[in-house]
Short mmCIF file of C-alpha atoms in Angstrom, two decimals:
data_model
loop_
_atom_site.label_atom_id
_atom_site.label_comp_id
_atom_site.label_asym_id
_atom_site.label_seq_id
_atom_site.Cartn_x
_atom_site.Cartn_y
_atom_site.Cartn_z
CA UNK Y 616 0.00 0.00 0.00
CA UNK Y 617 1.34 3.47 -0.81
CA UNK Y 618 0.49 6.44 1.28
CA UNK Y 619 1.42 10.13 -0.12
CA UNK Y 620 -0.97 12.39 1.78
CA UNK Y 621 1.10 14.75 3.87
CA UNK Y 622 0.72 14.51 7.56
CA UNK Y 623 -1.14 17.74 8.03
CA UNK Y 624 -4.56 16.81 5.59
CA UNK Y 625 -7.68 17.38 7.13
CA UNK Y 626 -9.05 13.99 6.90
CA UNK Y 627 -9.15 12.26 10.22
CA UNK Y 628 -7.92 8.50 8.58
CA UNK Y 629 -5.47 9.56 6.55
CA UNK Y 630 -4.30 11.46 10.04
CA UNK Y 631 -4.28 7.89 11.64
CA UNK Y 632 -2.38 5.62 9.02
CA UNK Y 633 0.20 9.18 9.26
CA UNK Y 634 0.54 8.29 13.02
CA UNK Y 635 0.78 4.73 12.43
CA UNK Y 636 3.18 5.73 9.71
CA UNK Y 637 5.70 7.59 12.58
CA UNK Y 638 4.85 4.58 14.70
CA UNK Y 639 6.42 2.55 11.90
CA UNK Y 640 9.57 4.44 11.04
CA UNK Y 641 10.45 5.48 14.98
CA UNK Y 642 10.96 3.28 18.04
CA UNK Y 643 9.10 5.63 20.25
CA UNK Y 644 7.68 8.91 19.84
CA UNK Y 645 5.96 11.36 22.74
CA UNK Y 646 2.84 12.42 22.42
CA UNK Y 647 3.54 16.04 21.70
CA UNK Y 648 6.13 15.43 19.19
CA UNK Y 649 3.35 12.91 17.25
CA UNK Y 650 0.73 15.59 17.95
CA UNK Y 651 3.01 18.19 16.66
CA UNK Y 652 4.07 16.13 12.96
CA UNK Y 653 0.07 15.30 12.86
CA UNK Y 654 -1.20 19.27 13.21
CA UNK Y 655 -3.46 18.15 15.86
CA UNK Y 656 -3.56 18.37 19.94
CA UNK Y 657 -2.14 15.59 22.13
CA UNK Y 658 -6.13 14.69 23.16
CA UNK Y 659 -6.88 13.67 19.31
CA UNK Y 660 -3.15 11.43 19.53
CA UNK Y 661 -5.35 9.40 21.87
CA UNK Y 662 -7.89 9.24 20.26
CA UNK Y 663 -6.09 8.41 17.29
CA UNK Y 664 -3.90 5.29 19.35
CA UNK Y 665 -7.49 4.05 20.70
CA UNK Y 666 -8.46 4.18 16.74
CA UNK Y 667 -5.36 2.23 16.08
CA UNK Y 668 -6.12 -0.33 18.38
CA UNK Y 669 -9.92 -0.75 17.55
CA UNK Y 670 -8.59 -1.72 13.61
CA UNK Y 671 -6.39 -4.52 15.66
CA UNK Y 672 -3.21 -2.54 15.58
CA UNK Y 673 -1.53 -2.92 19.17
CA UNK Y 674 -0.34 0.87 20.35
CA UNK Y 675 1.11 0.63 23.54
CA UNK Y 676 1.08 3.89 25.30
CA UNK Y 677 3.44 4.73 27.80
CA UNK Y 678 2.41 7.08 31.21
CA UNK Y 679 4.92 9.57 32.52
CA UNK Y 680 6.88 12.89 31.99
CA UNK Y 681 8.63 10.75 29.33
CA UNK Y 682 6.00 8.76 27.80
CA UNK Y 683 4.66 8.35 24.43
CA UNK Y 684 3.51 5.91 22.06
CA UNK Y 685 5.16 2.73 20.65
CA UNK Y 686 4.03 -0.22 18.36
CA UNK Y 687 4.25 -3.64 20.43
CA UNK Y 688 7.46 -5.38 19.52
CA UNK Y 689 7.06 -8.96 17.79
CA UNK Y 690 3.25 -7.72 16.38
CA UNK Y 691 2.82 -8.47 12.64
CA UNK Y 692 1.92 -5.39 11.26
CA UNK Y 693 -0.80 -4.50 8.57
CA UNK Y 694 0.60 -4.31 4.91
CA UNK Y 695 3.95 -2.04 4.84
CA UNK Y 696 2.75 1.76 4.17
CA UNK Y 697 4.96 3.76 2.10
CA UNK Y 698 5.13 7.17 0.86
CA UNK Y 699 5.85 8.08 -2.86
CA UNK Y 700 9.14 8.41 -2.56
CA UNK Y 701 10.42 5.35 -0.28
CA UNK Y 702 7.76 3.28 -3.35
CA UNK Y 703 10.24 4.05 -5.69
CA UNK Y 704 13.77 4.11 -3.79
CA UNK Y 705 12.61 0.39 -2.85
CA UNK Y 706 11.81 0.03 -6.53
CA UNK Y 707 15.04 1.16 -7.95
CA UNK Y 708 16.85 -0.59 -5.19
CA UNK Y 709 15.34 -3.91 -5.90
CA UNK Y 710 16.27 -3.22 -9.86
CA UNK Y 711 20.09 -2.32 -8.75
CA UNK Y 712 20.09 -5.59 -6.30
CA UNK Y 713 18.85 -7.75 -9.64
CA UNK Y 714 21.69 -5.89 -12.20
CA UNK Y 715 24.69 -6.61 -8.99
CA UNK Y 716 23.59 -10.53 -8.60
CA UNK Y 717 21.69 -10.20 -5.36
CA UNK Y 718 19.39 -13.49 -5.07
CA UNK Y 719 17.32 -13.54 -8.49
CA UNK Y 720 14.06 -14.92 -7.63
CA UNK Y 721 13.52 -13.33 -4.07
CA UNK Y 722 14.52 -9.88 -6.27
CA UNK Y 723 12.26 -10.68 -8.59
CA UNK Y 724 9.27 -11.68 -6.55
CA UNK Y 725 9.77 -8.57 -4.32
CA UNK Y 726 10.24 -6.29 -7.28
CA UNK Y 727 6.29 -7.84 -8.91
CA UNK Y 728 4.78 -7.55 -5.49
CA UNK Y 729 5.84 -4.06 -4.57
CA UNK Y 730 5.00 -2.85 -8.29
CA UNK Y 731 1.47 -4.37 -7.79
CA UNK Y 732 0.52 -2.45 -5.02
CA UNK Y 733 1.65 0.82 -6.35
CA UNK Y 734 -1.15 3.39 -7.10
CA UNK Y 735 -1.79 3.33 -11.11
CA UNK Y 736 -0.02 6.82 -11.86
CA UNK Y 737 2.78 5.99 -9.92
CA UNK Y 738 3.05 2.47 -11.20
CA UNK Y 739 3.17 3.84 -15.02
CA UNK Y 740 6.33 6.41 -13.72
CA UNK Y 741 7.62 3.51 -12.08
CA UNK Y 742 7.24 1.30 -15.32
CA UNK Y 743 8.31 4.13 -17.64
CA UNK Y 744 11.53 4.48 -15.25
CA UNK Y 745 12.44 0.89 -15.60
CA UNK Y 746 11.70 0.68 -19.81
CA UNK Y 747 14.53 3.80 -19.99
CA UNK Y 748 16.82 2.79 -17.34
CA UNK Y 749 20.04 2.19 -18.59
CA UNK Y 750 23.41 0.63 -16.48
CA UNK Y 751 27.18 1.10 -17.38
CA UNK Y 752 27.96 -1.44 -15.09
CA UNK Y 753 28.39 -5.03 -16.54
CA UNK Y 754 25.05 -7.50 -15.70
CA UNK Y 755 26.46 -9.45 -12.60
CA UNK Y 756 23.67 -11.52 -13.12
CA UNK Y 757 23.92 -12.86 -16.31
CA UNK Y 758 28.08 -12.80 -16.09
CA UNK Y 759 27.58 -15.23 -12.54
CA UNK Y 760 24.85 -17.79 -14.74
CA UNK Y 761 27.10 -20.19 -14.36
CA UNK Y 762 26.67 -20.11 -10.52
CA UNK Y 763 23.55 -20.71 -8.69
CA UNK Y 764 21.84 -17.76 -6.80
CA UNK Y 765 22.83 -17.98 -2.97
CA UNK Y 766 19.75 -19.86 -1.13
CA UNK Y 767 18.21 -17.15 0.92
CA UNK Y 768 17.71 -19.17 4.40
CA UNK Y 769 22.05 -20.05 4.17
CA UNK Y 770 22.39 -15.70 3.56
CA UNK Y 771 20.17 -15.33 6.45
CA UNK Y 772 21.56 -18.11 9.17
CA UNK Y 773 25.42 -17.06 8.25
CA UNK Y 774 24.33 -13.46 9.25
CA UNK Y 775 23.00 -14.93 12.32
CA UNK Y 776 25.54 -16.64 13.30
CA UNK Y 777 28.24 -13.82 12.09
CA UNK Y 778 26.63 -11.08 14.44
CA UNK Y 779 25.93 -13.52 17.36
CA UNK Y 780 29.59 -15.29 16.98
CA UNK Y 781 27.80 -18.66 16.90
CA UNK Y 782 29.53 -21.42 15.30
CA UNK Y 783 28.06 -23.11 12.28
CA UNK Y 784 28.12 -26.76 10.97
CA UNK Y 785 28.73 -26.00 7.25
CA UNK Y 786 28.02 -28.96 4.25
CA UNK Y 787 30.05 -27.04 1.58
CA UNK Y 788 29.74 -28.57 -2.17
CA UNK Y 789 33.66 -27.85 -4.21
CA UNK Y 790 34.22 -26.46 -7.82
CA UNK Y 791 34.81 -30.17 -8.13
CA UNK Y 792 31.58 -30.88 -7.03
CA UNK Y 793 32.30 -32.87 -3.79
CA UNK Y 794 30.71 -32.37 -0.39
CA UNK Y 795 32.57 -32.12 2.97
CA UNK Y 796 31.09 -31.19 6.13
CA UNK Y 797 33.04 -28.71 8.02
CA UNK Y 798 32.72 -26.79 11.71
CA UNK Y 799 32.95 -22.87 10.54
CA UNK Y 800 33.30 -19.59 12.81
CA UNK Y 801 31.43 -17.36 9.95
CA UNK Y 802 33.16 -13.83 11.25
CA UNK Y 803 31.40 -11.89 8.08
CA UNK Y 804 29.67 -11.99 4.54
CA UNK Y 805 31.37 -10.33 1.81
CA UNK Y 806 29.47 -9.26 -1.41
CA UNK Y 807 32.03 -8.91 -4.26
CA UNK Y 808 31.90 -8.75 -8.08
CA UNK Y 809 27.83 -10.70 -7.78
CA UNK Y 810 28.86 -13.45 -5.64
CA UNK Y 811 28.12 -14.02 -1.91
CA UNK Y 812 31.37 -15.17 0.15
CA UNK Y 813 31.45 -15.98 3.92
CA UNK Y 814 35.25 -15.53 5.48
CA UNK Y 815 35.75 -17.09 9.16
CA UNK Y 816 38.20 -19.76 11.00
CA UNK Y 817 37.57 -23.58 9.14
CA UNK Y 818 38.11 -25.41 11.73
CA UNK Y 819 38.51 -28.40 9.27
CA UNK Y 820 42.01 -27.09 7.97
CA UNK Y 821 42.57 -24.80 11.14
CA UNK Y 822 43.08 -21.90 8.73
CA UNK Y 823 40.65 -18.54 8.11
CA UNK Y 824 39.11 -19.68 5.11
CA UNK Y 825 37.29 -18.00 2.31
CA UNK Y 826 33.73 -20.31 1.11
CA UNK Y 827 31.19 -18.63 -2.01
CA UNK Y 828 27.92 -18.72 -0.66
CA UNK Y 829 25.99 -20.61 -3.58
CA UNK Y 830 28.16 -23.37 -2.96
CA UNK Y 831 26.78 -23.78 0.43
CA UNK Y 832 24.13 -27.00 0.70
CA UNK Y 833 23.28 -26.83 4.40
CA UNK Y 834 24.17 -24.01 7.32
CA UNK Y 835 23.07 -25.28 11.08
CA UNK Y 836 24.28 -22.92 14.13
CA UNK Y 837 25.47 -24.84 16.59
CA UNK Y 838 26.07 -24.30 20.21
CA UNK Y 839 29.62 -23.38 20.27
CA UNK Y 840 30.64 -19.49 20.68
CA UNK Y 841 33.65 -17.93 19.41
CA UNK Y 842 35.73 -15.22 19.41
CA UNK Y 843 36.85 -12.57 16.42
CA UNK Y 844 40.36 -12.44 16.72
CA UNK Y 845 41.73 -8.95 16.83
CA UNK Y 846 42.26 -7.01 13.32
CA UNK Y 847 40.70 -9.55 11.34
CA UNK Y 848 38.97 -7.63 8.15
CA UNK Y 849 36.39 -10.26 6.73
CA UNK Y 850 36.34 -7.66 3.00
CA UNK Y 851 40.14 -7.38 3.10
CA UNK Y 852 40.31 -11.22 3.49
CA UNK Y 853 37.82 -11.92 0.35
CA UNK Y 854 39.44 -9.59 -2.29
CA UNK Y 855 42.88 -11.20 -1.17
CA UNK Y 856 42.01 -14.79 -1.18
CA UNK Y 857 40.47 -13.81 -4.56
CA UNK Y 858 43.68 -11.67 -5.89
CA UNK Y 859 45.62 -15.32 -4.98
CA UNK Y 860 43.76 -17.30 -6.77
CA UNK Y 861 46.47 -19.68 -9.07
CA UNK Y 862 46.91 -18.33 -12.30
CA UNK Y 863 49.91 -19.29 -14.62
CA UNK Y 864 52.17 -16.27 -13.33
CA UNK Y 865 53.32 -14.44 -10.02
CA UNK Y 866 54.16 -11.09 -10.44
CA UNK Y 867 55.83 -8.76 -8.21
CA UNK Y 868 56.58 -5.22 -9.65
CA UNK Y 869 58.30 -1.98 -7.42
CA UNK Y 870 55.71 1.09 -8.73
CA UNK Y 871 57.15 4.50 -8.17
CA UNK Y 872 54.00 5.96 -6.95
CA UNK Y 873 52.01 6.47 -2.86
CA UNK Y 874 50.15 3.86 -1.19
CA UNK Y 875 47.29 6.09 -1.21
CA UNK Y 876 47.36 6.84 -5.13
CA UNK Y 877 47.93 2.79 -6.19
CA UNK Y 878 45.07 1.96 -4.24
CA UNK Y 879 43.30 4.40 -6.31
CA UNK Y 880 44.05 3.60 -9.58
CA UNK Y 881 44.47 -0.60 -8.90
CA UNK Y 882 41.51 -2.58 -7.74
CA UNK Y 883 41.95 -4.37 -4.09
CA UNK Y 884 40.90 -7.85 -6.00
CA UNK Y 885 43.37 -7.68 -8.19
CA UNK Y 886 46.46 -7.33 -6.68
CA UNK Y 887 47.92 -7.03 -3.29
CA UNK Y 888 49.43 -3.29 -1.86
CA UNK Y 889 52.37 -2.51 0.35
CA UNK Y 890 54.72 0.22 1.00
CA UNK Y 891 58.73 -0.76 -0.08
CA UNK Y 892 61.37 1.22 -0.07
CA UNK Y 893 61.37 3.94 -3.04
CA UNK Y 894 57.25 2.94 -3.93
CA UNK Y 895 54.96 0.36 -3.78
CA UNK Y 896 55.38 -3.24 -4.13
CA UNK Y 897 52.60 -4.83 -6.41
CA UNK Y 898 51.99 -8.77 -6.00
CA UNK Y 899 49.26 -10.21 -8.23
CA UNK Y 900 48.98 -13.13 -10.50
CA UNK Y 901 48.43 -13.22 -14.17
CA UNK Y 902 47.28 -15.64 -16.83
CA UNK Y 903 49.03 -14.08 -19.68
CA UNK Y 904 52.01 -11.50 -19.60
CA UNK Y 905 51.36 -9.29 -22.43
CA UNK Y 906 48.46 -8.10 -20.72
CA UNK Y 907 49.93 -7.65 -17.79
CA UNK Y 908 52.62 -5.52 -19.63
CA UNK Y 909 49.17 -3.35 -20.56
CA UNK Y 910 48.21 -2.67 -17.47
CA UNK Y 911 51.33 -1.66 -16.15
CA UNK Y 912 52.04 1.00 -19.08
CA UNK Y 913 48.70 2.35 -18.55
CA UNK Y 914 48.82 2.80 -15.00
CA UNK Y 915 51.24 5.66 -15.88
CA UNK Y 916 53.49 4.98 -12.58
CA UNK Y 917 57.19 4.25 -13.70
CA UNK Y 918 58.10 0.71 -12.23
CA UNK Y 919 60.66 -1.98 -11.64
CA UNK Y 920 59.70 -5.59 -12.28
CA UNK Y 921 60.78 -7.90 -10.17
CA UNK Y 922 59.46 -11.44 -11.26
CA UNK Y 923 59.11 -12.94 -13.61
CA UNK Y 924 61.96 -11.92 -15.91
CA UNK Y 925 59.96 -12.87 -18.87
CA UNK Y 926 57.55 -9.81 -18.23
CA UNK Y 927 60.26 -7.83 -19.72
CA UNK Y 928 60.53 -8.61 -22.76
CA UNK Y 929 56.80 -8.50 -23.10
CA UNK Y 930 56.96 -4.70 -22.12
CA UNK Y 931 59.92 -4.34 -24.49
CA UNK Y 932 57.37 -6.09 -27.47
CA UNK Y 933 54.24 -3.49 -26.51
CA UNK Y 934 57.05 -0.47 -26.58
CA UNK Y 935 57.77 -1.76 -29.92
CA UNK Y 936 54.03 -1.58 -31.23
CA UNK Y 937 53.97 1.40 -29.70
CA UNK Y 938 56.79 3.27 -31.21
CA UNK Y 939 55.26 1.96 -34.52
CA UNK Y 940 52.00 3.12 -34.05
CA UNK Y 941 53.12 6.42 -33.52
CA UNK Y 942 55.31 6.53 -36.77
CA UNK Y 943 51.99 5.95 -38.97
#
């Protein structure tokens, strides 16, 4: 259901579903605060509570200097009211979620039903919005087909468990398509480049381990408790595990340049960042060395390779084409 009228029309119900509205978005509010956002005196607030409560909506009304009203925690409410404008940020957010890889079908099934309930003018706005909509981003979505959406109820309990530092039993399915059950301390989830990752001690290997979240089959919280050990970055942790994932070549390169500014211009996922005497010392891994030769000479930071020696001549081959472009 979407609500617009402003708090101050004269029409006693649209006054009530506005108080129920503040009762919505704020924990508690007093009675002259609601009275004074409603346009009304703190006698018709009653009035309006008693109203609330008569349509089965449970307004619990605190006595005191520093009373007020509050909606009873744990109470199902009525069907979500929102104004205009929170209609379509939840609209455009639900589109964004689909084009990054969130969960597909829970996006998509939230998406229908919050379109359906839209008033007809602003559903054709809405519609009109998402026919001319256009992303430079690259589809997460359809680039991560190959992966199954994350199920929602594995998102939810690793979440759980992450904020309450409960340990999980975790049955994990491999790129190789084998299942192992494993105790994990899940200390965060990690949403990178359309996948879901959870980082957190594996107490199978005894290492802090990196797992994708659509690979998970089964997540049961257990009894156990556990501790975050101190400076422990679940984000840093993903984009490094991913930045050392094997590929044919290790690369370490000097780049005369700030922390501050190759952090800027080089992605965390790609490569990892520390200070060394006279620059920064870049170690990554590459599949092919000619385009790693690319991506160094358009960084535009002059640089010392350090392995592998074979990246050389590979820079010496693209200053080559180079000088021979620029003679046409």
């Amino acid at each position: 259901m979407s609500h617009s009228a402003p708090p101050g029309s004269s029409h006693p119900t649209t006054r009530v579903l506005a108080m129920l509205e503040l009762l919505q978005a704020n924990h508690r509010m007093r009675g002259g605060d609601l009275a004074r956002r409603l346009g009304v005196d703190e006698r018709t607030v009653r009035r309006y509570a008693a109203r609330l409560e008569d349509l089965g909506v449970p307004v619990v009304a605190e006595r005191g200097r520093h009373g007020g009203y509050r909606l009873m925690p744990g109470y199902k409410l009525p069907p979500l009211m929102l104004t205009d404008d929170e209609a379509t940020a939840v609209v455009l957010g639900l589109l964004a979620g689909r084009r990054i890889g969130l969960p597909g079908q829970a996006t998509e099934s939230a998406l229908a039903k919050v379109q359906r309930v839209l008033p007809a003018a602003l559903r054709d706005r809405v519609q009109a919005l998402r026919d001319t909509l256009g992303f430079t981003a690259p589809d997460r979505a359809a680039a991560s087909r190959g992966a199954a959406a994350p199920d929602t109820g594995a998102v939810l309990t690793l979440a759980a468990a992450a904020r309450e530092r409960r340990r999980v039993r975790l049955r994990y399915r491999s790129w190789r398509d084998t299942e192992t059950e494993r105790d994990l301390d899940p200390y965060g989830l990690v949403f990178h480049s359309g996948r879901w990752y959870v980082t957190g001690h594996d107490h199978r290997s005894g290492e802090i381990r990196t797992f994708r979240v659509d690979r998970v089959v089964s997540a049961e919280p257990g009894a156990a408790r556990f501790e975050v050990p101190g400076g422990v970055d679940p984000v840093q942790h993903v984009v490094r595990s991913l930045a050392r994932v094997p590929y044919a070549h290790e690369v370490e390169v000097l780049l005369e340049t700030t922390l501050a500014e190759a952090r800027r211009r080089i992605p965390a996922a790609t490569a990892a960042l520390t200070e060394d005497a006279g620059g920064v010392l870049m170690v990554t891994r590459a599949e092919r060395l000619d385009g790693m030769a690319r991506m160094l000479a358009g960084l535009g930071f002059p640089f010392t390779i350090r392995r592998p020696a074979e990246l050389r001549g590979h820079v010496r081959d693209l200053a080559r084409t180079l000088e021979e472009q620029a003679g046409r």
